[in-house]
mmCIF file of C-alpha atoms in Angstrom:
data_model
loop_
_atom_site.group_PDB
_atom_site.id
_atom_site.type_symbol
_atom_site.label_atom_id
_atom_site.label_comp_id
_atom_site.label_asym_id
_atom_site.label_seq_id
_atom_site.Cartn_x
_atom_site.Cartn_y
_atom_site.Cartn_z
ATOM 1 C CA UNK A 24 6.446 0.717 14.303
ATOM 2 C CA UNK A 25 9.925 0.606 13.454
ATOM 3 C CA UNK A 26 8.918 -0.393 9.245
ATOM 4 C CA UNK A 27 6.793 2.102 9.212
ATOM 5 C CA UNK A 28 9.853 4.296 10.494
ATOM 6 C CA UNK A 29 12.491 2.729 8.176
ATOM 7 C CA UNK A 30 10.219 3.405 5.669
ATOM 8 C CA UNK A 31 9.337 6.827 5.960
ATOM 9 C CA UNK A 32 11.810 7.916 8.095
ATOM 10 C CA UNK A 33 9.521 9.219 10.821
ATOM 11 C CA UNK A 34 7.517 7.855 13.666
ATOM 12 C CA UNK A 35 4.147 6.424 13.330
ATOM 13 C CA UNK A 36 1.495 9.500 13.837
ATOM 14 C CA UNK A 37 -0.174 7.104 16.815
ATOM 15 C CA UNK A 38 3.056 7.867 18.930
ATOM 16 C CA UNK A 39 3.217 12.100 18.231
ATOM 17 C CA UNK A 40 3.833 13.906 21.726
ATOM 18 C CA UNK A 41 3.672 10.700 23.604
ATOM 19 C CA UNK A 42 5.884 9.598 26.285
ATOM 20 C CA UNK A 43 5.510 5.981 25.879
ATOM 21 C CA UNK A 44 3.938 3.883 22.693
ATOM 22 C CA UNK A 45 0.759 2.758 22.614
ATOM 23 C CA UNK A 46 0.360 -0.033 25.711
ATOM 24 C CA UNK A 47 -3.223 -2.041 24.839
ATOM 25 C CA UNK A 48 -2.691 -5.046 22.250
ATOM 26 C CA UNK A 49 -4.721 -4.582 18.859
ATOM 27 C CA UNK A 50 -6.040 -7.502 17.532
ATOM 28 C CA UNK A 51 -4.801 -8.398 13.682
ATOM 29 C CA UNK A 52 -7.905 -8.366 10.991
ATOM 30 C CA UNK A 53 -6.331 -9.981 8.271
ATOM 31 C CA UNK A 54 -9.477 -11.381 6.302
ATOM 32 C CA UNK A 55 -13.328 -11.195 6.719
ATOM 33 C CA UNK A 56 -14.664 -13.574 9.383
ATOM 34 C CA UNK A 57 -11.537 -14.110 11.169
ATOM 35 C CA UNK A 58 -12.175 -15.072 14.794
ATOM 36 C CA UNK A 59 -10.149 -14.242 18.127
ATOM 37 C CA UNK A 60 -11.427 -16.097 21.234
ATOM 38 C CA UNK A 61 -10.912 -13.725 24.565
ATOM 39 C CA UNK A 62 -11.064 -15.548 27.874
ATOM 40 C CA UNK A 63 -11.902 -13.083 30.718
ATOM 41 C CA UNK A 64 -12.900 -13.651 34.425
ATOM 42 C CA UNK A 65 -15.274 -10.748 34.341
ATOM 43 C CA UNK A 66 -18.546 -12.520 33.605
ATOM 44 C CA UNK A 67 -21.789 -11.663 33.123
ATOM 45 C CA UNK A 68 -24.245 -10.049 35.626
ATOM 46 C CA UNK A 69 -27.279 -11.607 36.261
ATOM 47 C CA UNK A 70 -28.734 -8.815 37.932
ATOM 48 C CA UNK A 71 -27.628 -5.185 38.050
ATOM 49 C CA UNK A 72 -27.684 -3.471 41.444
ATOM 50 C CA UNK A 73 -28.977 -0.211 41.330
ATOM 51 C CA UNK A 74 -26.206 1.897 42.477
ATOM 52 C CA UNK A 75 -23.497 0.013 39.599
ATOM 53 C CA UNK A 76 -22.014 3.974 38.763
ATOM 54 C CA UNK A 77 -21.201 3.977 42.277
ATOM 55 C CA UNK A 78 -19.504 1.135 42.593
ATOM 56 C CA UNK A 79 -17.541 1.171 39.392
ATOM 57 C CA UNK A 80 -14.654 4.160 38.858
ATOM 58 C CA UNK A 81 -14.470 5.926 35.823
ATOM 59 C CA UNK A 82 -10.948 4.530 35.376
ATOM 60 C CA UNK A 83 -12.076 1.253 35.567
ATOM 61 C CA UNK A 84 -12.812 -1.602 38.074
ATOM 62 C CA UNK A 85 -10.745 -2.410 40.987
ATOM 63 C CA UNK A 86 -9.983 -5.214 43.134
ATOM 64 C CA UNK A 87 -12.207 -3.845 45.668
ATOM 65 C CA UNK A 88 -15.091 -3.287 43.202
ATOM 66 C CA UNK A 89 -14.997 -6.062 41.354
ATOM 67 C CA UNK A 90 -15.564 -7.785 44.798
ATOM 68 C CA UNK A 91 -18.951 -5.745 45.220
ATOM 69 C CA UNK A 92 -20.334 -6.970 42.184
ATOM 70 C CA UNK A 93 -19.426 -10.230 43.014
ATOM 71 C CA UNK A 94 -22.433 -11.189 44.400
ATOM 72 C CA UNK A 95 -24.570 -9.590 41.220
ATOM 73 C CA UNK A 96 -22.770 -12.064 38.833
ATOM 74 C CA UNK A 97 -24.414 -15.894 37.377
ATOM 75 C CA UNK A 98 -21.816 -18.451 40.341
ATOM 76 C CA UNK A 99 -21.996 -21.501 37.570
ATOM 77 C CA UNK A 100 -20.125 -19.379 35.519
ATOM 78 C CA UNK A 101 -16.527 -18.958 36.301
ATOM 79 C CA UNK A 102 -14.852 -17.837 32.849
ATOM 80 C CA UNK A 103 -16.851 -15.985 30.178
ATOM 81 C CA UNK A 104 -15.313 -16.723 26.276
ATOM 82 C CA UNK A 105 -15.979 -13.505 23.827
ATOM 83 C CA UNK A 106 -15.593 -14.043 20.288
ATOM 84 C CA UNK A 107 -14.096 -10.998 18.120
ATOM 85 C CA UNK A 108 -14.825 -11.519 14.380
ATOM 86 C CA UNK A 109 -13.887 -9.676 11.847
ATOM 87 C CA UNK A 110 -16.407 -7.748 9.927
ATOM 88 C CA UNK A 111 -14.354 -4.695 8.402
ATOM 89 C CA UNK A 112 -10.174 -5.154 7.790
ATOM 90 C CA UNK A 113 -10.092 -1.053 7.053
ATOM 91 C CA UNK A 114 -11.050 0.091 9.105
ATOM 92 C CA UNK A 115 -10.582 -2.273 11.746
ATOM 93 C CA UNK A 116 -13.930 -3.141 12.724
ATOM 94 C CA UNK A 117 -15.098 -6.760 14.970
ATOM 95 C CA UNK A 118 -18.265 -7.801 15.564
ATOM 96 C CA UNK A 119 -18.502 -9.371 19.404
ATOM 97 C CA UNK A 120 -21.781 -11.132 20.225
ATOM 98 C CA UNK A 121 -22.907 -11.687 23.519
ATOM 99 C CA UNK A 122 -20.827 -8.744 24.762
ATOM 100 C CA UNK A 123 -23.531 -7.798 27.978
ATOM 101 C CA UNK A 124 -26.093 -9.665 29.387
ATOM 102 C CA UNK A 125 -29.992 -8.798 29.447
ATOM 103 C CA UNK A 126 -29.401 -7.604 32.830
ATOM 104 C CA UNK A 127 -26.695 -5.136 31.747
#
């Protein structure tokens, strides 16, 4: 970051032989037990099908997969909440409960 620049007069190590700085937000861990609430569409499944490697890229979900497993997730839940508390400030370390299901 630019302090960390100003201060030492290079560029943080995180950005060496990269093209573009980091893209993927960090969250802050300021004090034990702090708490970030994530809101995320992608809720739990209540049943894994059989062939989920298959269905899922390595790269990630897409539009098109995420559809597939539609039908494997709980329909009374629309948004799943995932709390991220703080159990370590250095290193960064949070605790999230509740993370996957039994099923996954």
């Amino acid at each position: 970051n630019k302090i960390y620049e100003a201060f030492t007069g290079r560029q943080w190590l995180g950005l060496y032989k990269r093209k573009n700085p980091p893209r993927y937000h960090m969250w802050p861990a300021e004090s034990f037990g702090q708490t970030h609430v994530v809101k995320t569409g992608e809720t739990h499944l209540i049943e894994a099908p059989q062939d989920i490697h298959s269905k899922i890229s390595k790269f990630g979900a897409t539009q098109e997969e995420r559809a597939k497993l539609a039908s494997f997730r709980d329909p009374n839940q629309s948004e799943l909440a995932l709390n991220l508390t703080v159990i370590s400030v250095v290193p960064r370390v949070f605790e999230i409960r509740n993370f996957l299901s039994p099923a996954e």
